[in-house]
CSV table of C-alpha atoms in Angstrom, one decimal:
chain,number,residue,atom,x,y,z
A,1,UNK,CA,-17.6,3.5,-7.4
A,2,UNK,CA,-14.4,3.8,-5.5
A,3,UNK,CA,-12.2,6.7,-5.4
A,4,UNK,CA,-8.9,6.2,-3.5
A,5,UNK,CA,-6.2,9.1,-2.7
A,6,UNK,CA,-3.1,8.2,-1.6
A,7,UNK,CA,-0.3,10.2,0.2
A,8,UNK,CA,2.9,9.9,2.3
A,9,UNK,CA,5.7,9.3,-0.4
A,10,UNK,CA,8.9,11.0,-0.2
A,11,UNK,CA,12.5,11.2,-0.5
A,12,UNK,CA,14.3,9.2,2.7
A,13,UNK,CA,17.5,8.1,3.8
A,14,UNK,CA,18.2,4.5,3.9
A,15,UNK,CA,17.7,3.1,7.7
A,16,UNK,CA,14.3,5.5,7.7
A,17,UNK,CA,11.1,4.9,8.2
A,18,UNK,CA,7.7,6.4,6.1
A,19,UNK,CA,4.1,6.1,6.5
A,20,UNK,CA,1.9,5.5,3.4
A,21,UNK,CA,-1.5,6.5,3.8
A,22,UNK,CA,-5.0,5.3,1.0
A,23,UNK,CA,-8.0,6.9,1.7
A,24,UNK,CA,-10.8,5.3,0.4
A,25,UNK,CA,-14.5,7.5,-0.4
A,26,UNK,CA,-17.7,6.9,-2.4
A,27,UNK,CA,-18.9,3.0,-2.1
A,28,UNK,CA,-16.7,2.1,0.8
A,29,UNK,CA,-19.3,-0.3,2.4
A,30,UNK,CA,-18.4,-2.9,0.1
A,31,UNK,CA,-14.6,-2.9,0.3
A,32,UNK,CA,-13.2,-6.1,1.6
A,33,UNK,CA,-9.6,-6.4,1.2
A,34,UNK,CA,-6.9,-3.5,1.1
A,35,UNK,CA,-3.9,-3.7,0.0
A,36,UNK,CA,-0.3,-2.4,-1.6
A,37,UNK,CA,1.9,-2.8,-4.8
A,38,UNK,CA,4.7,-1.1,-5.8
A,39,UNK,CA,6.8,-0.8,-9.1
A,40,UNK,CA,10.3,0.0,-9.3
A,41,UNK,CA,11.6,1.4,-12.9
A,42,UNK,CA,11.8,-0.6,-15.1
A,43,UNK,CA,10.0,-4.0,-13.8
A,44,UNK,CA,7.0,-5.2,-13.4
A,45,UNK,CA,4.2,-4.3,-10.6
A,46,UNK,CA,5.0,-6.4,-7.4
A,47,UNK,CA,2.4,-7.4,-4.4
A,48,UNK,CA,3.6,-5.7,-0.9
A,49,UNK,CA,1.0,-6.4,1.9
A,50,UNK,CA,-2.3,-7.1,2.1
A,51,UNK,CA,-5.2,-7.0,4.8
A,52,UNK,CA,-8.5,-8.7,5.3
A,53,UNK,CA,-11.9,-6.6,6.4
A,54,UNK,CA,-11.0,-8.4,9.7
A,55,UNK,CA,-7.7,-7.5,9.8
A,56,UNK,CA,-5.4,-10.5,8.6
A,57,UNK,CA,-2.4,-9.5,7.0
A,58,UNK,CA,0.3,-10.9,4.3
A,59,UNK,CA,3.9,-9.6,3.3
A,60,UNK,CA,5.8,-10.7,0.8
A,61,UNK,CA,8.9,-12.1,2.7
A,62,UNK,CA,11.2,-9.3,1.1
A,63,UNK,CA,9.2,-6.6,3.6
A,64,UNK,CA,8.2,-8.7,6.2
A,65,UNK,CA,9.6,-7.4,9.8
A,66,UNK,CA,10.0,-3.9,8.5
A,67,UNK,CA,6.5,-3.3,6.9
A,68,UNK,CA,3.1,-3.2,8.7
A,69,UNK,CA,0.0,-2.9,6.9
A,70,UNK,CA,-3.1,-1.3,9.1
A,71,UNK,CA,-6.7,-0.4,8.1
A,72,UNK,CA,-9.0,2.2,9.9
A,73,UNK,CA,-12.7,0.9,8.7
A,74,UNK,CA,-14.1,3.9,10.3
A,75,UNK,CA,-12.2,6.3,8.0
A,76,UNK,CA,-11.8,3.9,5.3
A,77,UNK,CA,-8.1,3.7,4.8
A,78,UNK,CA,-5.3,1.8,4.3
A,79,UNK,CA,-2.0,2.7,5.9
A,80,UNK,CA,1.6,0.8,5.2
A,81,UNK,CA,4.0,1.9,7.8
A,82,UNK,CA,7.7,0.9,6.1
A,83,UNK,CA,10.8,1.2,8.3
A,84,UNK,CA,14.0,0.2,7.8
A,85,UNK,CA,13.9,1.5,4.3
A,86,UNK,CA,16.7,-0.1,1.5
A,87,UNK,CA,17.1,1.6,-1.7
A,88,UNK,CA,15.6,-1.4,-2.9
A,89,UNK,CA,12.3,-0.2,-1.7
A,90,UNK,CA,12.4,3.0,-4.1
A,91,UNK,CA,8.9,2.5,-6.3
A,92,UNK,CA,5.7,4.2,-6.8
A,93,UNK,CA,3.3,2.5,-4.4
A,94,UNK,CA,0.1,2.2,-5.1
A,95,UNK,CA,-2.9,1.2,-3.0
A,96,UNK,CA,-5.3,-1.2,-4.3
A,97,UNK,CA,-8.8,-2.2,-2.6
A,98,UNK,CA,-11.4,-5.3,-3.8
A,99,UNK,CA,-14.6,-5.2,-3.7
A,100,UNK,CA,-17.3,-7.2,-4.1
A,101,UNK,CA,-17.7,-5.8,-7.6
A,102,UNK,CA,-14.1,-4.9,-8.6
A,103,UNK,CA,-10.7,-3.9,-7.7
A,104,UNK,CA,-9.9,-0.2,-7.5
A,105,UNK,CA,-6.3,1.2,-7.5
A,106,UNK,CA,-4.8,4.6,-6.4
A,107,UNK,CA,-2.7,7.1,-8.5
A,108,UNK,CA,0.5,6.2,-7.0
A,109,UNK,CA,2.7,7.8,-4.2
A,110,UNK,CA,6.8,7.7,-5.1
A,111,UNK,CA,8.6,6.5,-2.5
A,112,UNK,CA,12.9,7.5,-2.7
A,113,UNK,CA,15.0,5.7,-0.3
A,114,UNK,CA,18.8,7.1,-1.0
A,115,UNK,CA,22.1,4.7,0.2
């Protein structure tokens, strides 16, 4: 088992910056991948970044150049540093790890970006 506890969300001006933080505890030897999803209200749960064991990372293109996914493999966590925030970006952002048994997710972290 994988227990994940994610902080960092707030309320922000537009043109600000945040940094998202997933702590991963319990079987954390066999996490491979990290990564993060949001959902705005109202739509569906979207893909936001994601980073290999070895460090390779993917944005989707909406994020890309303001967003940078990280991972600390000694302390097991995932961090999404977001600048440049839009009000688009407003959504509870979760963290979500695979392992080689299953996926895990976090409880969520709201992130407010006001125009």
């Amino acid at each position: 088992q994988v227990q994940l506890v994610e902080s960092g969300g707030c309320l922000v001006q537009a043109g600000g910056s945040l940094r998202l933080s997933c702590a991963a505890s319990g079987s954390t030897f066999s996490i491979n991948a990290m990564g993060w999803y949001r959902q705005a209200p109202g739509k569906q749960r979207e893909w936001v970044a994601t980073i290999s064991r070895g460090g390779s990372t993917n944005y989707r293109d909406s994020v890309k150049g303001r967003f940078t996914i990280s991972r600390d493999n000694a302390k097991n966590t995932v961090y999404l540093q977001m600048n440049s925030l839009k009000p688009e970006d407003t959504a509870v952002y979760y963290c979500r790890v695979q392992t080689t048994a299953r996926d895990y997710w976090g409880q969520g972290t709201q992130v407010t970006v006001s125009s």
